[in-house]
mmCIF file of C-alpha atoms in Angstrom:
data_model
loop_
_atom_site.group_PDB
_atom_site.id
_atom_site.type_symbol
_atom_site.label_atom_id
_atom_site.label_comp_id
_atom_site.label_asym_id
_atom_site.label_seq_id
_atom_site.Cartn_x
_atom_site.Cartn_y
_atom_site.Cartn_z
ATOM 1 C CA UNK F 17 0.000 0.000 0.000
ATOM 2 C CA UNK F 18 1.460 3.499 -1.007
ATOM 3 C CA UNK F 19 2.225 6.130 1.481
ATOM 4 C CA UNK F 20 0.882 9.363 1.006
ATOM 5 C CA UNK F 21 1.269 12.780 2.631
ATOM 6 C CA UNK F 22 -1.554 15.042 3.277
ATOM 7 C CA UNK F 23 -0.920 18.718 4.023
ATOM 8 C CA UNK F 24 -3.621 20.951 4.705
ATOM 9 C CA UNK F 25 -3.905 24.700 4.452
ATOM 10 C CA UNK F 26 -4.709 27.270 6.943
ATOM 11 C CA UNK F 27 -5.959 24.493 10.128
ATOM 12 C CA UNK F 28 -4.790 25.678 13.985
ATOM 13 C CA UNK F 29 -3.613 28.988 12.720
ATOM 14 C CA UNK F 30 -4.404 31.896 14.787
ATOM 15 C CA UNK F 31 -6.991 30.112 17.081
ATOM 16 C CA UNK F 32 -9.013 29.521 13.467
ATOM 17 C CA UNK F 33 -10.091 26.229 11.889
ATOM 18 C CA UNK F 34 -9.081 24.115 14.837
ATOM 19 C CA UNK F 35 -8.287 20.564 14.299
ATOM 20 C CA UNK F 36 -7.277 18.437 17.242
ATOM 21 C CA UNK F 37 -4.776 15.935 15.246
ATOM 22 C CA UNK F 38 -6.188 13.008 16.946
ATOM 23 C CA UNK F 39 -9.710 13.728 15.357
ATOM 24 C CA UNK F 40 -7.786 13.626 12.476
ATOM 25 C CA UNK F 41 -5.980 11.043 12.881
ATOM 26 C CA UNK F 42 -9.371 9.170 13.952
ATOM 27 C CA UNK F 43 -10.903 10.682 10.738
ATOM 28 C CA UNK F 44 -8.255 8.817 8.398
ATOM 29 C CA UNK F 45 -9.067 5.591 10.138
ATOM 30 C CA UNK F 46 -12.223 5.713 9.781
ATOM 31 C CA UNK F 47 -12.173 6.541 6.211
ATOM 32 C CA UNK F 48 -10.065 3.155 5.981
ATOM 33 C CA UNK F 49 -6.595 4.585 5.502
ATOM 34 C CA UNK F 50 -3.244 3.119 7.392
ATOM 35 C CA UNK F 51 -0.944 3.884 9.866
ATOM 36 C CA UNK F 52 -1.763 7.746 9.309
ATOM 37 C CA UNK F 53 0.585 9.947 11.475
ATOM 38 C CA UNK F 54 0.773 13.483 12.337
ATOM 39 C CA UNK F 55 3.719 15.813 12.199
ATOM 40 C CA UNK F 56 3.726 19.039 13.983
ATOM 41 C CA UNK F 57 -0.130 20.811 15.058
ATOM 42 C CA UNK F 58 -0.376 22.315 11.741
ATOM 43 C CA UNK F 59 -1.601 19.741 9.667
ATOM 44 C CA UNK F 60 0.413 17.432 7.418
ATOM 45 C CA UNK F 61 -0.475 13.911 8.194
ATOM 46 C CA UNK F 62 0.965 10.720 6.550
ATOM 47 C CA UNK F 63 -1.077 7.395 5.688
ATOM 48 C CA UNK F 64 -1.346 4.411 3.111
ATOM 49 C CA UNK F 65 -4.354 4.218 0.546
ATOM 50 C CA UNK F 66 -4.821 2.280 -2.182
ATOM 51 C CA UNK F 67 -6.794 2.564 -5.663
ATOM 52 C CA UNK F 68 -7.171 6.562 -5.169
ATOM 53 C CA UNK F 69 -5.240 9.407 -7.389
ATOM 54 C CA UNK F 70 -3.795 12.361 -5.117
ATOM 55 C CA UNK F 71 -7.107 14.738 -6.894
ATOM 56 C CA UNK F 72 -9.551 12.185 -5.634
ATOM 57 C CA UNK F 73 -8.050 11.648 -2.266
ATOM 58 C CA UNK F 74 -8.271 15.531 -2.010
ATOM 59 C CA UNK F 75 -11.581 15.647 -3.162
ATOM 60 C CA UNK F 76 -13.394 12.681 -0.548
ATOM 61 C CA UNK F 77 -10.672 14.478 2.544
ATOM 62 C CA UNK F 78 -12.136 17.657 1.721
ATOM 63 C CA UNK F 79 -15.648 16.879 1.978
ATOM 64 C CA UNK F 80 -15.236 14.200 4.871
ATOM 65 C CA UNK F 81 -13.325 16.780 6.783
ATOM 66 C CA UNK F 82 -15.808 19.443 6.423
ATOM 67 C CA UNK F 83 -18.711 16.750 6.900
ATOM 68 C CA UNK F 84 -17.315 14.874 9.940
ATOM 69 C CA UNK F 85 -15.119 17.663 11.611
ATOM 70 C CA UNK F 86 -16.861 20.720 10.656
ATOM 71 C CA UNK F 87 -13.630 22.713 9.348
ATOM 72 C CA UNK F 88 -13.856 23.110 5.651
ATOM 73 C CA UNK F 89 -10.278 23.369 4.513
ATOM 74 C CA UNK F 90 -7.806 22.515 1.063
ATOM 75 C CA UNK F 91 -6.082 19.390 1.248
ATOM 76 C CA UNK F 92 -2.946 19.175 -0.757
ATOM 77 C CA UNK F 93 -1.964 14.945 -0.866
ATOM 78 C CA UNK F 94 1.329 13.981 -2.747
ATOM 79 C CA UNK F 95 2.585 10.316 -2.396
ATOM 80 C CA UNK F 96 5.795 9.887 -1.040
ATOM 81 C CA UNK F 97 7.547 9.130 -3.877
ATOM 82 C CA UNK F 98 6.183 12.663 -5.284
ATOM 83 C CA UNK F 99 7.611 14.250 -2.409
ATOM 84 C CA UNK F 100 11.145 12.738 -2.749
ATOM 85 C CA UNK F 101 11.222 14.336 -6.099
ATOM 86 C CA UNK F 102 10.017 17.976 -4.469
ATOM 87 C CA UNK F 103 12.838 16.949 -1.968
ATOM 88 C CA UNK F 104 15.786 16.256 -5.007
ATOM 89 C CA UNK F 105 14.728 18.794 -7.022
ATOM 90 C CA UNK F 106 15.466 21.772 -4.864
ATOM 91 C CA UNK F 107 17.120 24.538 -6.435
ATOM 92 C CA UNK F 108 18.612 25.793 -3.264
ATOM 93 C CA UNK F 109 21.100 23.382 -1.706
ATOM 94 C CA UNK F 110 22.727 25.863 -0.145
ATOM 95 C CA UNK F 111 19.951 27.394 1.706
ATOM 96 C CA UNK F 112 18.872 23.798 2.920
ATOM 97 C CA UNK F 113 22.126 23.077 4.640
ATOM 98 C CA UNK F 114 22.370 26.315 6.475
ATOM 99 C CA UNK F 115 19.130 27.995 7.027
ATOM 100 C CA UNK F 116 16.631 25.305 6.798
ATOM 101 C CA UNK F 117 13.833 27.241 8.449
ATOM 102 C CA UNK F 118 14.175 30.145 5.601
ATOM 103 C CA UNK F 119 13.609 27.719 3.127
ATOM 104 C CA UNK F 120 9.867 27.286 2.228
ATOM 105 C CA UNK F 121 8.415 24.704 0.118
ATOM 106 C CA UNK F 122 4.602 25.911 -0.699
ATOM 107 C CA UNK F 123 2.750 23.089 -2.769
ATOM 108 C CA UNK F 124 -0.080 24.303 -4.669
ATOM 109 C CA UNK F 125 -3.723 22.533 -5.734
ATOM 110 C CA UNK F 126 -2.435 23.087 -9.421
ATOM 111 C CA UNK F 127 0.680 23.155 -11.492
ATOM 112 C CA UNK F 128 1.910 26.930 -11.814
ATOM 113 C CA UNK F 129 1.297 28.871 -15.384
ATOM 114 C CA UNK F 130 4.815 28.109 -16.895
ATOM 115 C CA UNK F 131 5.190 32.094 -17.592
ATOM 116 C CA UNK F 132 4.213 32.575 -13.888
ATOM 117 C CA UNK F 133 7.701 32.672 -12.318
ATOM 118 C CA UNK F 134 8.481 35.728 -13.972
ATOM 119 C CA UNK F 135 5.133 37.492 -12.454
ATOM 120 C CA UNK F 136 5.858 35.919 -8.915
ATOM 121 C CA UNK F 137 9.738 37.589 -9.522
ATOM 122 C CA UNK F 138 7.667 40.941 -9.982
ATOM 123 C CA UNK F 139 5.599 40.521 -7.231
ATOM 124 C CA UNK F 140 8.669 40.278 -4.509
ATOM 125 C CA UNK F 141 9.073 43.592 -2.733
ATOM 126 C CA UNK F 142 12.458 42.268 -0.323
ATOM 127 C CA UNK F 143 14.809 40.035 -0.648
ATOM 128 C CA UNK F 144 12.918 36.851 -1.108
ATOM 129 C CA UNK F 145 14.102 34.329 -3.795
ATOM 130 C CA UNK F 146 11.322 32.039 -5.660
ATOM 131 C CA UNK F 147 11.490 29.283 -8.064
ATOM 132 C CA UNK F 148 8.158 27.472 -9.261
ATOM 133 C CA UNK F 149 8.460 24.040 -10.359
ATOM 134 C CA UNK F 150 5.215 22.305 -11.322
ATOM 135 C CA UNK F 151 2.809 22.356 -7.965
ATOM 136 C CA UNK F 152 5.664 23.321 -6.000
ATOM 137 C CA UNK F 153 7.136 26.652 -5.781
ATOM 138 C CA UNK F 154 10.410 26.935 -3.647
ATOM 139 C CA UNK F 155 11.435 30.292 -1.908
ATOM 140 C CA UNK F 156 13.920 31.785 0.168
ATOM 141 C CA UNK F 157 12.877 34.055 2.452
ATOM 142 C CA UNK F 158 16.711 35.499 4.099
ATOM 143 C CA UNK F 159 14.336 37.946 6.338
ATOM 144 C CA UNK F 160 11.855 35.341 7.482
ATOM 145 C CA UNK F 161 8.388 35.332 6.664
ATOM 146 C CA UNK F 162 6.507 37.066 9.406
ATOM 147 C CA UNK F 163 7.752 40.573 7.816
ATOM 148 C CA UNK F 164 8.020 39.560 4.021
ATOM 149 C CA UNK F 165 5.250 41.029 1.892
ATOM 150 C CA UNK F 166 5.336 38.092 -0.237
ATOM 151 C CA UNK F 167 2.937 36.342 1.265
ATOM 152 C CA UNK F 168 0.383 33.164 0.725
ATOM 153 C CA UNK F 169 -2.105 35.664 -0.646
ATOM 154 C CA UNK F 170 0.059 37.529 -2.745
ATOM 155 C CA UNK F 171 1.412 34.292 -3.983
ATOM 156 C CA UNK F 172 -1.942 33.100 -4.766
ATOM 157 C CA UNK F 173 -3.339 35.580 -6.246
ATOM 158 C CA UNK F 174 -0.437 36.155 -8.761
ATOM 159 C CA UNK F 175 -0.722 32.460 -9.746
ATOM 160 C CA UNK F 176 -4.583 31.607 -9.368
ATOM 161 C CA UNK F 177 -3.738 28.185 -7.308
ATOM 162 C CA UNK F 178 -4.203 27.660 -3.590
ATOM 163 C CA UNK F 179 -1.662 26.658 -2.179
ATOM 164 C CA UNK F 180 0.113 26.195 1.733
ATOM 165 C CA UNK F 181 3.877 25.596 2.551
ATOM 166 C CA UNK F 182 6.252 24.447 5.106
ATOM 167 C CA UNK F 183 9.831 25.165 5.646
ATOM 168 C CA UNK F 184 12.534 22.860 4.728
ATOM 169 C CA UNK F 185 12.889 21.018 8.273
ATOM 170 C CA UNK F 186 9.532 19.752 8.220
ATOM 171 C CA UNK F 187 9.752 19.130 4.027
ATOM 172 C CA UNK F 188 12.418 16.719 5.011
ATOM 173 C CA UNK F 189 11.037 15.031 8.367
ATOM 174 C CA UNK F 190 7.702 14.727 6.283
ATOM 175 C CA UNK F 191 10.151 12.919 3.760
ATOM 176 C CA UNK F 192 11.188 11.010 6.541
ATOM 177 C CA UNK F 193 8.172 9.631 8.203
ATOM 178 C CA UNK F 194 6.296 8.891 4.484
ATOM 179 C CA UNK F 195 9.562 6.430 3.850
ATOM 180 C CA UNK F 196 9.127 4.826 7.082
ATOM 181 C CA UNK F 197 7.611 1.368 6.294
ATOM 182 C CA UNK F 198 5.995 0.546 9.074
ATOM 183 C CA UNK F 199 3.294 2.870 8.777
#
């Protein structure tokens, strides 16, 4: 059975959208899926499914969520192989050795306009660095993000996709935990 990662966008953020993770957790179970484990309060969870693409295991998490849970929030579900291929294919090796937590991977619903990394370039205000790669955009954010007006929105709007990121450290130990076998 494949492993799968599910990261969802904007849950226990603020006091908004609150998700304990073991009703999610519970809500993965009973939905049939394995061995599904949370990382971190913020929503990524990884579990084993069968027979289902990444859209349509978006699509029944989406409405079971909001159905079961009463949160309606975007799911964003790559398998784990997927996500060893965001993890090879970063463009900022560097930046992932020594300032992991300035390194953001955001993954979006749907694959970026390929003449879209120019108009993200034009939307940057500081000193943030972006690269879009399919449904993953990778930026470097040298001055953090709480200050950076290059934000989720701005990012969103500029592309037309949804998306919701997480820095490099928990890209990796996401990366980690979907190659465990065990699950």
């Amino acid at each position: 059975m494949p492993n799968y990662i599910a990261l969802l966008r904007g849950i226990n953020v603020g006091g908004h959208n609150a998700v304990a993770m073991s009703d999610l957790r519970g809500l993965f179970a009973d939905l049939g899926f394995a061995g599904a484990t949370t990382l971190l309060q913020s929503g990524n969870i990884v579990f084993k499914a069968t027979g289902k693409t990444s859209n349509a295991l978006e699509s029944l998490l989406e409405k079971e969520t909001a159905r079961r849970l009463g949160v309606s929030v975007d799911y964003i579900v790559r398998s784990a192989s997927e996500w060893a291929k965001v993890v090879a294919a970063n463009p900022f090796p560097k930046e992932a050795k020594e300032d992991p937590g300035h390194l953001i991977v955001m993954s979006l619903k749907r694959a970026a306009p390929a003449k879209s990394g120019s108009a993200l370039e034009a939307s940057i205000k500081g000193r943030e660095t972006v690269h879009a790669a399919g449904k993953h955009l990778y930026i470097v954010y040298p001055d953090g993000m709480g200050t950076s007006k290059f934000t989720g929105a701005v990012i969103e709007k500029v592309l037309g996709a949804r998306g919701t990121a997480r820095n490099w450290n928990t890209v990796l130990k996401l990366l980690a935990l979907s190659q465990k076998s065990e699950l």
